[in-house]
CSV table of C-alpha atoms in Angstrom, one decimal:
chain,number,residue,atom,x,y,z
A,21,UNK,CA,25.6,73.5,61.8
A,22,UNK,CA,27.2,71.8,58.5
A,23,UNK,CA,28.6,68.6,59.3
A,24,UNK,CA,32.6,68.0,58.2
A,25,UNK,CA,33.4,68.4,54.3
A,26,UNK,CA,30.0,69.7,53.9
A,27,UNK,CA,29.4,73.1,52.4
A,28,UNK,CA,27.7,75.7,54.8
A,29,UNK,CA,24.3,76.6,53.2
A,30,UNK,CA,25.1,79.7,51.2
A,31,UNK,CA,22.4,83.0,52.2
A,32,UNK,CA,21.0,85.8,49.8
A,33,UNK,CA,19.0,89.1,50.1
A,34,UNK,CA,16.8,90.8,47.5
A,35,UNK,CA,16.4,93.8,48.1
A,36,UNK,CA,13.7,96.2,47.1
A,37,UNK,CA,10.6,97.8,47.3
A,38,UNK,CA,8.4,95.4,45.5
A,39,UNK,CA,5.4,97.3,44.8
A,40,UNK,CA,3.9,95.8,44.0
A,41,UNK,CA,5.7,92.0,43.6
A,42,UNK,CA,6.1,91.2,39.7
A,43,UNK,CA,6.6,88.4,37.7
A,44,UNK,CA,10.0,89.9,36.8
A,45,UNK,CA,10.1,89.6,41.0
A,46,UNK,CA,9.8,85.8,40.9
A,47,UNK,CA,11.9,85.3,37.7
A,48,UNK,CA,15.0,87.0,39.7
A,49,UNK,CA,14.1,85.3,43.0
A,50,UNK,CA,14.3,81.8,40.7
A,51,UNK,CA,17.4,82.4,39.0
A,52,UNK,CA,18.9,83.7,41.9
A,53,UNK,CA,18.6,80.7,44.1
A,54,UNK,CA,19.6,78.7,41.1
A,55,UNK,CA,22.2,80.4,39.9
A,56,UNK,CA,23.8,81.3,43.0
A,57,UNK,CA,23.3,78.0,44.7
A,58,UNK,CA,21.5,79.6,47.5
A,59,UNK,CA,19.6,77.7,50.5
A,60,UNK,CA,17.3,81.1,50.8
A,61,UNK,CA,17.0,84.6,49.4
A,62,UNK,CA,15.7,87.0,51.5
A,63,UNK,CA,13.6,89.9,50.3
A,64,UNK,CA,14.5,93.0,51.8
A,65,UNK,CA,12.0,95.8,52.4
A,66,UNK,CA,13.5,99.1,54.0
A,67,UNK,CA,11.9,101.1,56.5
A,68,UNK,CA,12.7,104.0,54.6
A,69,UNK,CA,13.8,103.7,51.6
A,70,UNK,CA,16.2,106.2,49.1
A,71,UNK,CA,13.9,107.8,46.5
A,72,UNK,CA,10.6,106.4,47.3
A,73,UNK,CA,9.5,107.8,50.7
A,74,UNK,CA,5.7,107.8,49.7
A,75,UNK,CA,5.8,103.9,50.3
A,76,UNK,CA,6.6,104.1,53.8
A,77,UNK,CA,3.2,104.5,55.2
A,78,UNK,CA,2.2,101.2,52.8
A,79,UNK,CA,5.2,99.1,54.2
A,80,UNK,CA,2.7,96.6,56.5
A,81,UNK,CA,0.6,96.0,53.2
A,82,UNK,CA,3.8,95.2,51.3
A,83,UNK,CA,5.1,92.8,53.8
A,84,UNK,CA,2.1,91.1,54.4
A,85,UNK,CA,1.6,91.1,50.5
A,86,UNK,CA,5.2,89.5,50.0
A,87,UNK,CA,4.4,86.6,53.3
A,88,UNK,CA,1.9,85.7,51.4
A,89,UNK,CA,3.1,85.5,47.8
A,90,UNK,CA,5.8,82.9,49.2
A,91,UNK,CA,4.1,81.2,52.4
A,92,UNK,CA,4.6,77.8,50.8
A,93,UNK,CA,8.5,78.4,49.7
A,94,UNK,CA,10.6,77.8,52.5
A,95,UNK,CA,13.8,78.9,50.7
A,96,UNK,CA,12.1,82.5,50.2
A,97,UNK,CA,12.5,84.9,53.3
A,98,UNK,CA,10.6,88.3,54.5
A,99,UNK,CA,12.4,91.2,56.3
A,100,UNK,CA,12.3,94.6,57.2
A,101,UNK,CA,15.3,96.5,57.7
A,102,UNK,CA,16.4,99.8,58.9
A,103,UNK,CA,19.4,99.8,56.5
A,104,UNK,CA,19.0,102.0,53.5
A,105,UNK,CA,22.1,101.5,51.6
A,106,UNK,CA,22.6,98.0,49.6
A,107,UNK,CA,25.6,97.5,51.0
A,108,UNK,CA,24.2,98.0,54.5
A,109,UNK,CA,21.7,95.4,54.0
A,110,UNK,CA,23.9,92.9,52.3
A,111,UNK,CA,26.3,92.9,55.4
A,112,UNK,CA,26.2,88.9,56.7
A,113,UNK,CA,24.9,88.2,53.4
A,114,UNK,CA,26.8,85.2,50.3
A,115,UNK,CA,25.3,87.3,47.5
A,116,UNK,CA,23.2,90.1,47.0
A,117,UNK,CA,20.8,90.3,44.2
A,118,UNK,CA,19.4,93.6,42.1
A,119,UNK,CA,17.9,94.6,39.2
A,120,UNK,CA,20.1,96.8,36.8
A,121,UNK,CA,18.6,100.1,37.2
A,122,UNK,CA,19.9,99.0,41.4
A,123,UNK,CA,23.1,98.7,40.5
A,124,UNK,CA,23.4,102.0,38.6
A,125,UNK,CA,22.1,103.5,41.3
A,126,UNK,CA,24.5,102.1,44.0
A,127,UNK,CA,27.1,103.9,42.1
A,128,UNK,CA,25.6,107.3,41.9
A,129,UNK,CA,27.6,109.9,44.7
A,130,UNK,CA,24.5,111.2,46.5
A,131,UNK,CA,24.0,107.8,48.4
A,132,UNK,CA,27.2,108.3,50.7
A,133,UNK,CA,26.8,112.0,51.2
A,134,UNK,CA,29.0,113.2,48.3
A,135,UNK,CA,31.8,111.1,50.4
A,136,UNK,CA,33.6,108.7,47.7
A,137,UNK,CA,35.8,107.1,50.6
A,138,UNK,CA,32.6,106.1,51.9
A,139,UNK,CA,31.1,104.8,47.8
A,140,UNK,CA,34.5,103.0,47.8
A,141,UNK,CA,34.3,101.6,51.0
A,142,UNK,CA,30.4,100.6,50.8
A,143,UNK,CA,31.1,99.3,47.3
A,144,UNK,CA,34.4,97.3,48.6
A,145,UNK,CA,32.1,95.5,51.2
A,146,UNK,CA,29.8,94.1,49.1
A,147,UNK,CA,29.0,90.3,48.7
A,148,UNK,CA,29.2,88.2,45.6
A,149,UNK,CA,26.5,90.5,43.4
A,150,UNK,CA,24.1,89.3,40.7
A,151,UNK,CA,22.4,92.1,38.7
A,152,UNK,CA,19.1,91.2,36.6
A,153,UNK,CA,18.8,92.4,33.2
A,154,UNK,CA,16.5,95.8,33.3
A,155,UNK,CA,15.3,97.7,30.0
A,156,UNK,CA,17.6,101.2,29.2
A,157,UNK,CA,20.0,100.3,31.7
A,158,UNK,CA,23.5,98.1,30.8
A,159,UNK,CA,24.1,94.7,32.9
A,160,UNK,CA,27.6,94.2,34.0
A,161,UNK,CA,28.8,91.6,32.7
A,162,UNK,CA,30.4,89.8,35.3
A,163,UNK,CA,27.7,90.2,37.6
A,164,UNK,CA,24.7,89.5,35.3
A,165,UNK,CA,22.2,87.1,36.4
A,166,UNK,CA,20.9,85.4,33.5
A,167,UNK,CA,16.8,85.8,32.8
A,168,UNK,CA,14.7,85.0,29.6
A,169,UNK,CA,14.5,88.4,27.9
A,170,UNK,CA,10.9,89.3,28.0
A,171,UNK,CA,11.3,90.0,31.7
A,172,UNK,CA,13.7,93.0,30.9
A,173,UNK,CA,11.0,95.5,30.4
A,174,UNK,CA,8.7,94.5,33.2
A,175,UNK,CA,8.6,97.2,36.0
A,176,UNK,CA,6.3,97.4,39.1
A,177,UNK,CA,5.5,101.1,37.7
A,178,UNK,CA,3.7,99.2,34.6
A,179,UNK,CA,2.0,97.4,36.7
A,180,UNK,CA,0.7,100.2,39.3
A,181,UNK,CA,-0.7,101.5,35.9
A,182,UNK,CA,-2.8,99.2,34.4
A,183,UNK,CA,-0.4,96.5,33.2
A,184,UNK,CA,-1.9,93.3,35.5
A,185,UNK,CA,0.1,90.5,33.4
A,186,UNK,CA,3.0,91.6,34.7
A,187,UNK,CA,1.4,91.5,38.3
A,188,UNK,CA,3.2,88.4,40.2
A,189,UNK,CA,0.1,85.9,41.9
């Protein structure tokens, strides 16, 4: 409850698959909560994710990975959700918060069933959005979260193949 003349405490979510979690990860968590003037940024882990269904038997080791990595920052939250579309997860949300390549893909047809009254719609619905710089993909201006560069080319990918200083601790 936010007493009179006081703002209510403003509400993020991240979402993503995060695996494994980055230093990119935290970089965009940071400048999120700064940026945005958030009270917490949840990170969102779906149950099923687009594109990426051979992480769904891994998503207790993920989440446990993620509770971990943040245990002792209060302002950082955990969930799982059944929601597979951004826009279905940012529902309730102040801002939702992506990396580039995300936001390219939130615009791509095949999402909503080939329906674009149901892109427009989803897109239409969507919080305040901050997208995070990402190598090869263009940053919308008016939504870009700003980052140092070097984290522009780290991806989770490198890091599943060998590259561990990009791994988040």
């Amino acid at each position: 409850m936010t007493a009179p003349g006081e703002r209510p405490a403003r509400l993020g979510v991240y979402p993503g698959s995060f695996h494994p979690l980055t230093i990119a990860h935290v970089a965009i968590i940071d400048a999120a909560l700064q940026q945005l003037d958030l009270a917490r940024l949840d990170l969102s882990i779906s149950r099923a994710a687009f594109d990426k269904s051979h992480l769904d038997a891994h998503l207790g080791e993920r989440v446990d990975a993620l509770r971990r990595s943040f245990t002792h920052r209060l302002e950082v939250g955990v969930i799982v959700t059944e929601h597979r579309l951004i826009a279905d997860v940012a529902r309730g949300y102040d801002a939702v918060v992506m990396g580039a390549d995300k936001w390219h893909q939130l615009h791509e047809l095949r999402f909503y069933g080939g329906d674009q009254a149901a892109q427009r719609a989803a897109l239409a619905s969507l919080p305040e959005v901050a997208v995070a710089p990402r190598q090869g993909w263009s940053t919308p201006g008016e939504h870009r979260l700003w980052l140092p560069p070097e984290f522009a080319e780290v991806s989770a990918t490198a890091v599943r193949a060998g590259r561990t200083d990009w791994r988040a601790h």
